[in-house]
Short mmCIF file of C-alpha atoms and ligand atoms in Angstrom, two decimals:
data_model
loop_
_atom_site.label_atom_id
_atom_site.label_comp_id
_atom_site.label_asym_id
_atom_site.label_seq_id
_atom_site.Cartn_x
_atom_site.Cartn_y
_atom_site.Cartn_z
CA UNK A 1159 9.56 16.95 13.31
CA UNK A 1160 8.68 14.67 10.54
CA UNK A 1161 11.08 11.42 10.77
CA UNK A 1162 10.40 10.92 6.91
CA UNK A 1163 11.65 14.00 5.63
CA UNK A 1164 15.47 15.31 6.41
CA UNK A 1165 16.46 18.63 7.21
CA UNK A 1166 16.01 20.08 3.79
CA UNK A 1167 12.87 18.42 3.38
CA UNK A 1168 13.46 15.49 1.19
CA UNK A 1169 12.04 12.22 1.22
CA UNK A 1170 14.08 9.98 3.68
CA UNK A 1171 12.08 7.12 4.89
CA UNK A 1172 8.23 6.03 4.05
CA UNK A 1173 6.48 5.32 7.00
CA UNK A 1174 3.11 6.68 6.19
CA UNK A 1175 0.86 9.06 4.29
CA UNK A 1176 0.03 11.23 7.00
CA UNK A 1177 2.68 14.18 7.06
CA UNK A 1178 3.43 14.26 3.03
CA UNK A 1179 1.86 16.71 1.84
CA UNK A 1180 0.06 16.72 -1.69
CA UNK A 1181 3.30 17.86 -3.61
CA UNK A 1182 5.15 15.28 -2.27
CA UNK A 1183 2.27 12.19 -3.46
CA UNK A 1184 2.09 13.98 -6.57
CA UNK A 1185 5.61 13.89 -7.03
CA UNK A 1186 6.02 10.11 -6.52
CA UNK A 1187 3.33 9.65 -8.84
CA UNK A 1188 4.35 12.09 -11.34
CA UNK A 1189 7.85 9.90 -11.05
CA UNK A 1190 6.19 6.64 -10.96
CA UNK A 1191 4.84 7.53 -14.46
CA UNK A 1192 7.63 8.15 -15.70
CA UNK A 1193 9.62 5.07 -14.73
CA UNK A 1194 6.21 2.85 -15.88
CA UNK A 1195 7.69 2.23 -19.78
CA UNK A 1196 10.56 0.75 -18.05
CA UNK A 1197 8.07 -1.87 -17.07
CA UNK A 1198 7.60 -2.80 -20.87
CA UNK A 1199 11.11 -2.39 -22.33
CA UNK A 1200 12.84 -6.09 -22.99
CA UNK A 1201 15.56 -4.24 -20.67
CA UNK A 1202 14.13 -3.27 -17.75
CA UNK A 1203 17.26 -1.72 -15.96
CA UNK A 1204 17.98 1.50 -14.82
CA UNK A 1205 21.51 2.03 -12.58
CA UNK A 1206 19.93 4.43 -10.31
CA UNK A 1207 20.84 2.05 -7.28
CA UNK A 1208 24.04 0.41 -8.67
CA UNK A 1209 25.90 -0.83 -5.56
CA UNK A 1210 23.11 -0.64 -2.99
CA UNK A 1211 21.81 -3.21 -0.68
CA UNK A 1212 18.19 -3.66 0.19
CA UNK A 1213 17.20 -5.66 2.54
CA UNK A 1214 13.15 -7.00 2.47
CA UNK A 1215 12.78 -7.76 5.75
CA UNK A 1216 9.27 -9.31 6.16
CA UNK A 1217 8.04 -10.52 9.35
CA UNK A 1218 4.83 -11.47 7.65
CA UNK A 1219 3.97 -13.23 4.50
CA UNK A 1220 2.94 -11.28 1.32
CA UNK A 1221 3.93 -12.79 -2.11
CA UNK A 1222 2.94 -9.44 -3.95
CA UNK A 1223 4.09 -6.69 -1.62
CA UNK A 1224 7.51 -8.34 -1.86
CA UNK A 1225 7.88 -9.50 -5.00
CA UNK A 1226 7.27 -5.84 -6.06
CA UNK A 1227 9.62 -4.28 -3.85
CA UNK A 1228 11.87 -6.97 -5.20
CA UNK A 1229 11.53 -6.66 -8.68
CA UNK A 1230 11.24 -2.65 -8.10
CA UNK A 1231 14.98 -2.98 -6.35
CA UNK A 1232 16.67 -5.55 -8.73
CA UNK A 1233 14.98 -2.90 -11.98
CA UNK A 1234 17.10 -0.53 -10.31
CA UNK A 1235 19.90 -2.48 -10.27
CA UNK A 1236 20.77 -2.78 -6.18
CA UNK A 1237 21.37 -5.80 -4.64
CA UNK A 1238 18.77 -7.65 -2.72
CA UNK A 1239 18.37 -9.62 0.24
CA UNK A 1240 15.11 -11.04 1.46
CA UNK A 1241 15.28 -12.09 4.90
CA UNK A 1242 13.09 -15.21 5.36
CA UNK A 1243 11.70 -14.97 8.64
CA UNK A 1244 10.66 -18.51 9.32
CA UNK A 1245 14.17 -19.56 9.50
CA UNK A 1246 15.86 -16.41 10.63
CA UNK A 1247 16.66 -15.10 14.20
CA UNK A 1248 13.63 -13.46 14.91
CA UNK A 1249 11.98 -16.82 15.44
CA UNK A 1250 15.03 -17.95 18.16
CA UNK A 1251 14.04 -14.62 19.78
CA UNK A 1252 16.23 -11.89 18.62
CA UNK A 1253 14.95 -8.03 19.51
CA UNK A 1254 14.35 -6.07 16.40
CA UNK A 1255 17.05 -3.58 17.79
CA UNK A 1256 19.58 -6.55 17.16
CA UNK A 1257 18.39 -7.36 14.09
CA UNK A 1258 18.66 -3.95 12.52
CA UNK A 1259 22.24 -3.66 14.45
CA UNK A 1260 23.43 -6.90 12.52
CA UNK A 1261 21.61 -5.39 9.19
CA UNK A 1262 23.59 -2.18 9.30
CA UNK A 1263 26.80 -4.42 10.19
CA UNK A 1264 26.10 -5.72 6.83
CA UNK A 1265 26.29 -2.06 5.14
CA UNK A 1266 22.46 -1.86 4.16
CA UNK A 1267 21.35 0.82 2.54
CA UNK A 1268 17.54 0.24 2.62
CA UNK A 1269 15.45 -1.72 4.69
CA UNK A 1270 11.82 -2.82 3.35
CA UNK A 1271 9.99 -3.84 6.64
CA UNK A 1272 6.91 -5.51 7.26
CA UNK A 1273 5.51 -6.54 10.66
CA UNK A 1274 2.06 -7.19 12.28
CA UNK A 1275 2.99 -4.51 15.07
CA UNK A 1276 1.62 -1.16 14.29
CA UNK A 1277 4.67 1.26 15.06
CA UNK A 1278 7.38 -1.41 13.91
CA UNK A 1279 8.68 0.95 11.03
CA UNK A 1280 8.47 4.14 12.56
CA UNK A 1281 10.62 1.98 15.52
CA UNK A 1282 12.92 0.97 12.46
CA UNK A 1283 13.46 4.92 11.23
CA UNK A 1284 13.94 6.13 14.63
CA UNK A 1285 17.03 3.66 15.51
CA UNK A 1286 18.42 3.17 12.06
CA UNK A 1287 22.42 4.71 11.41
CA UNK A 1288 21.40 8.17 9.47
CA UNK A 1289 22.72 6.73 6.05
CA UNK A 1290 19.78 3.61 5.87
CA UNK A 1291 16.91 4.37 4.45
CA UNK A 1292 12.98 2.56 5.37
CA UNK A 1293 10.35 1.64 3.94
CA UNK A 1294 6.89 0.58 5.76
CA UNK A 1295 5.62 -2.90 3.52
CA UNK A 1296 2.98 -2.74 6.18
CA UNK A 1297 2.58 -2.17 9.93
CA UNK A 1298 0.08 -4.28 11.72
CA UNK A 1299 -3.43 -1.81 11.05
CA UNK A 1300 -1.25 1.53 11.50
CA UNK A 1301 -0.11 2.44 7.34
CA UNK A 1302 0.41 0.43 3.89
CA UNK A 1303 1.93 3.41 2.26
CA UNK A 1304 3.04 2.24 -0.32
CA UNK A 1305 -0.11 0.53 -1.33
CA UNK A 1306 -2.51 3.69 -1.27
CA UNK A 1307 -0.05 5.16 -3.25
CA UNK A 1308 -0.17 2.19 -6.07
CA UNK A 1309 -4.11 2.77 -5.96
CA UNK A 1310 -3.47 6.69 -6.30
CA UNK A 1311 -1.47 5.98 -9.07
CA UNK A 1312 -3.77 3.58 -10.61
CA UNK A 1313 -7.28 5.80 -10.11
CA UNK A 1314 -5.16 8.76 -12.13
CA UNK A 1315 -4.42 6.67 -15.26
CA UNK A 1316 -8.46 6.06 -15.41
CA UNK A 1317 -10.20 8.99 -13.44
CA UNK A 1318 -7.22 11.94 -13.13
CA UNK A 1319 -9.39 14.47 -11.57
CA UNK A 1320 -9.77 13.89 -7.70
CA UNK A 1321 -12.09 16.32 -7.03
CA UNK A 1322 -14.85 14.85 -9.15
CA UNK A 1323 -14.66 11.40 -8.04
CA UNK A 1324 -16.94 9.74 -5.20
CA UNK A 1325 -14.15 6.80 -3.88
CA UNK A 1326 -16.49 4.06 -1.54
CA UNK A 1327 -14.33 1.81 0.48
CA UNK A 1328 -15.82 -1.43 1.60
CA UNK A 1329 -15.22 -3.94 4.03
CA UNK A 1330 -13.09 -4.55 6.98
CA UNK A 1331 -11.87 -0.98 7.50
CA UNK A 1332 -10.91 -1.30 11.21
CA UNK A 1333 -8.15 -3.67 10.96
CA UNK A 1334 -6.74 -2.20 7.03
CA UNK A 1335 -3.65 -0.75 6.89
CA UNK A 1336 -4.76 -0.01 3.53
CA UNK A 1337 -7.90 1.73 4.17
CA UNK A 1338 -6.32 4.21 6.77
CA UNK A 1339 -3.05 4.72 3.93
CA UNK A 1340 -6.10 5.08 1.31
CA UNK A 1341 -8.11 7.84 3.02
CA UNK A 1342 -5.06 9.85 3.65
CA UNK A 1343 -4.13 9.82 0.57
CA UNK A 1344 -7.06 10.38 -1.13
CA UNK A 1345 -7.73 13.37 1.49
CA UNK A 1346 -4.44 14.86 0.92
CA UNK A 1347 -5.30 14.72 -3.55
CA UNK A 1348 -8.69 16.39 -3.01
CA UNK A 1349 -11.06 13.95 -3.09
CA UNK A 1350 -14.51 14.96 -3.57
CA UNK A 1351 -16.24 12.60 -1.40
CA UNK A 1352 -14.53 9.52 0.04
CA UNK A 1353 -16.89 6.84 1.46
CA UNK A 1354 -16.64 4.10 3.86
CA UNK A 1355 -19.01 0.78 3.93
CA UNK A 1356 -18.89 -1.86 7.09
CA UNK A 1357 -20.68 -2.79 9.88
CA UNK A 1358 -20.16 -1.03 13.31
CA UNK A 1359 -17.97 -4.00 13.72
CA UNK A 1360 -15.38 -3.84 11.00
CA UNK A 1361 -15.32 0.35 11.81
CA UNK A 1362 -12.29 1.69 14.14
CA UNK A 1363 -12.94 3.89 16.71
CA UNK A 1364 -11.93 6.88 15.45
CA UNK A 1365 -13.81 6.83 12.10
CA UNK A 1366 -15.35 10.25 12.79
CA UNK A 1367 -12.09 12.11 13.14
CA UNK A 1368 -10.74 10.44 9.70
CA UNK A 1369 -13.18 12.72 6.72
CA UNK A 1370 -15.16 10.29 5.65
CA UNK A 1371 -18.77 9.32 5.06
CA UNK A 1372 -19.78 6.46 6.64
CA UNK A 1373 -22.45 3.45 5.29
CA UNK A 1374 -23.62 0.76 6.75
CA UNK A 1375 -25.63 -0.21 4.21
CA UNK A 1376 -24.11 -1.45 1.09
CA UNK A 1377 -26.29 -0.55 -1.58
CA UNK A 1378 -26.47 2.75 -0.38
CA UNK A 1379 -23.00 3.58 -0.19
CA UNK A 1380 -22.01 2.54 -3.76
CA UNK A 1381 -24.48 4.10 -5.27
CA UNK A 1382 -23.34 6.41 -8.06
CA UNK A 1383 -19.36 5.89 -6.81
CA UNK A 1384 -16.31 6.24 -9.18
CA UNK A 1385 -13.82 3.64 -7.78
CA UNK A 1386 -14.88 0.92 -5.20
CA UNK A 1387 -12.60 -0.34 -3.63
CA UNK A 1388 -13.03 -3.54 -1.84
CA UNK A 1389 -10.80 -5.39 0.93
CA UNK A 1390 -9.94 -8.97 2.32
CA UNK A 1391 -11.20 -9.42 5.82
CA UNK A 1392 -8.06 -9.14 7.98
CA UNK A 1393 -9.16 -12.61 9.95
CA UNK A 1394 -5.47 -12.31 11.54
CA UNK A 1395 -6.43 -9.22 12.98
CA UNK A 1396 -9.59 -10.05 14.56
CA UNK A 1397 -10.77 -12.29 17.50
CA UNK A 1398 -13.62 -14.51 18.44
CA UNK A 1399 -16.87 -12.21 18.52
CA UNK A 1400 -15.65 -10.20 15.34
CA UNK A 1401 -15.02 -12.72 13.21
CA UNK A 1402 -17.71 -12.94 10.34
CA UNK A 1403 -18.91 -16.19 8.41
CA UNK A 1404 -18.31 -16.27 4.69
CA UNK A 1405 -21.46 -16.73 3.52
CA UNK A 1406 -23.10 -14.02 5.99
CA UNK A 1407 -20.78 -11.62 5.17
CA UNK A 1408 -20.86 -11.86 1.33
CA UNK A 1409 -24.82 -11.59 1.71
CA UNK A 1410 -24.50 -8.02 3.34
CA UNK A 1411 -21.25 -6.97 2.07
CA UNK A 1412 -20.06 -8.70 -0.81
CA UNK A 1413 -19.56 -6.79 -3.71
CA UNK A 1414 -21.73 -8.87 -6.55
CA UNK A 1415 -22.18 -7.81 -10.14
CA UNK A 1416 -26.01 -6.79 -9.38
CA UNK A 1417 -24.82 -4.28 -6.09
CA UNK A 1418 -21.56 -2.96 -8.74
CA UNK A 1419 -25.13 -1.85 -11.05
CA UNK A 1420 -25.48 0.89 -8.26
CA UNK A 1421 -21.93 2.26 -8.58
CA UNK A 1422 -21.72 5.13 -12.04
CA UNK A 1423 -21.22 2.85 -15.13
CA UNK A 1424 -17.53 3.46 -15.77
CA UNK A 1425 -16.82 2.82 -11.92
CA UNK A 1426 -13.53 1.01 -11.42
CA UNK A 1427 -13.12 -1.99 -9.09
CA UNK A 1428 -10.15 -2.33 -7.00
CA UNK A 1429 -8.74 -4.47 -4.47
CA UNK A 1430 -5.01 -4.69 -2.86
CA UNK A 1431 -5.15 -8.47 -2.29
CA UNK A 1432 -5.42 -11.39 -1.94
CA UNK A 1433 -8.68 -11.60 -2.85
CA UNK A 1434 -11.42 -14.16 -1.24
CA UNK A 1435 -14.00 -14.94 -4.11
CA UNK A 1436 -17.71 -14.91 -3.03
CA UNK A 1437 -16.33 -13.48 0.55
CA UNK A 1438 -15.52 -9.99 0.00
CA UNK A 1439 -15.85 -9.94 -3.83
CA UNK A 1440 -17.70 -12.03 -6.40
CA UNK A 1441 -15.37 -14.09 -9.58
CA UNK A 1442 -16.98 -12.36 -11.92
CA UNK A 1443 -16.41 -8.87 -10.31
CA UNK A 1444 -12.85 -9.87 -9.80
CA UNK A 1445 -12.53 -10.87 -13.33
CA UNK A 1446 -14.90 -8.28 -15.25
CA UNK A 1447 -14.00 -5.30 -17.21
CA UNK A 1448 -13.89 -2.95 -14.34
CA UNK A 1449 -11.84 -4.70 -12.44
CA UNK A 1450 -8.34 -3.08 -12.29
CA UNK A 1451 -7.30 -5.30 -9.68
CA UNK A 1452 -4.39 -7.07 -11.80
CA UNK A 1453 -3.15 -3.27 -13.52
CA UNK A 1454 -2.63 -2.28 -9.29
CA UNK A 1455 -0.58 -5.24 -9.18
CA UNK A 1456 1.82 -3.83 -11.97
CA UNK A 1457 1.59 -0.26 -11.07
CA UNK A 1458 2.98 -1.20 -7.45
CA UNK A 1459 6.32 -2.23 -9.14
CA UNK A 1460 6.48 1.11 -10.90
CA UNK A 1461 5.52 2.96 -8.06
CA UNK A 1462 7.76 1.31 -5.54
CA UNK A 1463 10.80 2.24 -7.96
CA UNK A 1464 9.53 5.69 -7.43
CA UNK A 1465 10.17 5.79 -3.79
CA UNK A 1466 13.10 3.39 -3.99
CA UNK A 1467 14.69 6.57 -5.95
CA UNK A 1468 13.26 9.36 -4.41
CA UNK A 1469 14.58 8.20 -1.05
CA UNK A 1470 17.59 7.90 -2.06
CA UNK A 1471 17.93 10.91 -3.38
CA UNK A 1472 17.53 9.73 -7.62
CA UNK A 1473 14.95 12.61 -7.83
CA UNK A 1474 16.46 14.44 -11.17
CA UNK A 1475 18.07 11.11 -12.83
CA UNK A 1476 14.32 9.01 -11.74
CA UNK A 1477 12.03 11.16 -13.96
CA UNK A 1478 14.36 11.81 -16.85
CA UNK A 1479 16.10 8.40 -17.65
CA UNK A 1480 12.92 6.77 -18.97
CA UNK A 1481 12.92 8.87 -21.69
CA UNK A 1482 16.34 9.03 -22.59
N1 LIG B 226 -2.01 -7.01 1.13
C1 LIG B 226 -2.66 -6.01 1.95
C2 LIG B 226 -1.94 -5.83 3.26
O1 LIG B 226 -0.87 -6.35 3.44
C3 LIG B 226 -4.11 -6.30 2.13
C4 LIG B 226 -4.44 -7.62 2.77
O2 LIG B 226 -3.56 -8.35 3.24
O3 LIG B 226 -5.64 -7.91 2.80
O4 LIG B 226 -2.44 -5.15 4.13
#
C-alpha cells in the first residue's frame, strides 16, 4: 500500500515521488499554475485552509524551503507554527514519537518536516492520528519532493514538452535529496534522456538501477542539454576522504560560462540552493540570462500551495478560485 494516497486514492501525505504516478505530478502542476497569479495579486489570500494549523517542523536549517512552505500556508490562510529546533525539545532529547504526540495534542492539521535522517517522514506518516496530514521538506539523501516538483513546474513554463528535452544533472548526486526527487520525477513526465555528471565519488551505489546516463566527464555530458541543473555539495553529508576542495572541484565540475557553450543555446540553468559561487557554479552563470535559479525560488511557493490543498482535500476549490 502506498502511505501517501488514502483508500480512494487521493493525495494524503507527500513523502516522495516514487509511487505518484504521472497524473498525479501533472495534477499538482496543472494546480500549481493555476494558483501562480495569486502570487502577483496585491491580495494574495485564498481561504482554502481557514482554521488549520501547520506546523513547520524543521530539524535542519533551510531559509527558502521554509519560508515557502510558510508563505504557501499563511496565502492560504491557516495558521502557522514554526518549531525552532535549536531551542525546542528535540535538543533536551525528546523522541520524535513524543514530539508528534505533543503536536497532535495541539490539534495540528499538517506537519511540514525536515530532518537529516532519511526515513524521518515516512516515520512521521506512519504514526501520525489519521486526520494530520505530512509533508517531506527533506529527508536526509532519501526525497526533496517538493523541490523536484518546483523544478518540474519551472522546466514546463520554458520547455513544456518532456519528451524532447535532454535534462543533465551535475554534481554531488550521491548525497541529493534533490537529485533522487528530480530523476523520479522527470522519469515519471517522460523525459527523453535524463543525464547525470560526477565523479565515481559523488555517485550512489545504485545509480544503474535509477534510468539515467551517467558522465564523468563534464563537457561531455552537457553537451547539447536542455536544462542543467547544478547542485551544492552536500559537505554535511560527506566525510573525510569524500570531501572535495573548492578550487579542485570547480576545475572539473564547475559549471562556467565557457562549459554552459556546450549545453543547446536556449538551455536553462537551474539550481535548488544555496548556491556556492565558483564551487559548483560560476557568478556569472548564477546571474546570466539562463539562469532560472531565482523564478524556482517563486514557483516553490506556488507549488507548495498546490500540495498544501490537494492534501487536504481543496482539489475542486484549488484550481478554480484563481480565476474567479
Ligand atoms: N536546499 C536543498 C536541500 O535541502 C539543496 C541543498 O541544500 O543543497 O536538499
Amino acid at each position: 500500500m502506498n502511505p501517501q494516497l488514502d483508500k480512494d486514492g487521493n493525495l494524503r501525505h507527500l513523502l516522495e515521488i516514487e509511487g505518484l504516478g504521472r497524473d498525479r505530478v501533472v495534477q499538482i502542476l496543472d494546480t500549481a499554475e493555476s494558483l501562480l497569479p495569486l502570487t502577483e495579486r496585491a491580495v494574495k489570500k485564498l481561504p482554502l485552509l481557514r482554521g488549520r494549523t501547520v506546523v513547520n517542523l524543521f530539524y535542519e536549517p533551510s531559509p527558502r524551503t521554509r519560508m515557502t512552505f510558510e508563505l504557501a500556508a499563511k496565502r492560504l490562510s491557516a495558521d502557522v507554527l514554526n518549531l525552532d529546533v535549536d531551542h525546542s525539545s528535540a535538543r533536551k532529547g525528546e523522541s520524535l514519537l513524543d514530539t508528534l504526540r505533543n503536536l497532535e495534542a495541539m490539534h495540528m492539521d499538517m506537519l511540514v518536516i525536515r530532518h537529516p535522517d532519511s526515513g524521518a517522514a515516512h516515520f512521521f506518516a506512519t504514526h501520525a492520528d489519521p486526520q494530520v496530514t505530512v509533508l517531506n521538506a527533506g529527508d536526509g539523501s532519501h526525497a526533496h519532493p517538493t523541490q523536484a516538483l518546483l523544478d518540474m513546474f519551472t522546466i514546463r513554463q520554458h520547455k513544456p514538452d518532456f519528451a524532447a528535452l535532454t535534462v543533465a544533472i551535475v554534481g554531488d548526486i550521491a548525497h541529493s535529496r534533490v537529485a533522487r526527487s528530480q530523476i523520479a520525477a522527470l522519469r515519471l513526465l517522460g523525459t527523453g534522456e535524463i543525464r547525470v555528471i560526477a565523479p565515481h565519488t559523488l555517485l550512489p551505489a545504485d545509480i544503474d538501477r535509477l534510468g539515467v546516463k551517467v558522465f564523468t566527464d563534464i563537457d561531455h555530458g552537457l553537451r547539447d542539454a536542455d536544462v542543467v541543473i547544478t547542485l551544492r555539495l552536500q559537505r554535511e553529508r560527506m566525510q573525510g576522504a569524500d570531501l572535495p576542495g573548492s578550487q579542485e572541484y570547480f576545475r572539473h565540475y564547475g559549471v562556467s560560462s565557457e562549459r554552459l557553450a556546450l549545453a543547446s543555446p536556449d538551455a536553462i540553468v537551474m539550481h535548488p540552493g544555496p548556491i556556492n559561487r565558483g564551487v559548483e557554479i560560476a557568478s556569472d552563470v548564477a546571474d546570466g540570462p539562463q539562469s532560472v535559479i531565482l523564478q524556482q525560488v517563486t514557483n516553490g511557493i506556488a507549488v507548495r500551495m498546490a500540495v498544501m490543498a490537494l492534501t487536504m482535500g481543496g482539489e475542486r476549490t484549488a484550481a478554480q478560485e484563481p480565476g474567479t
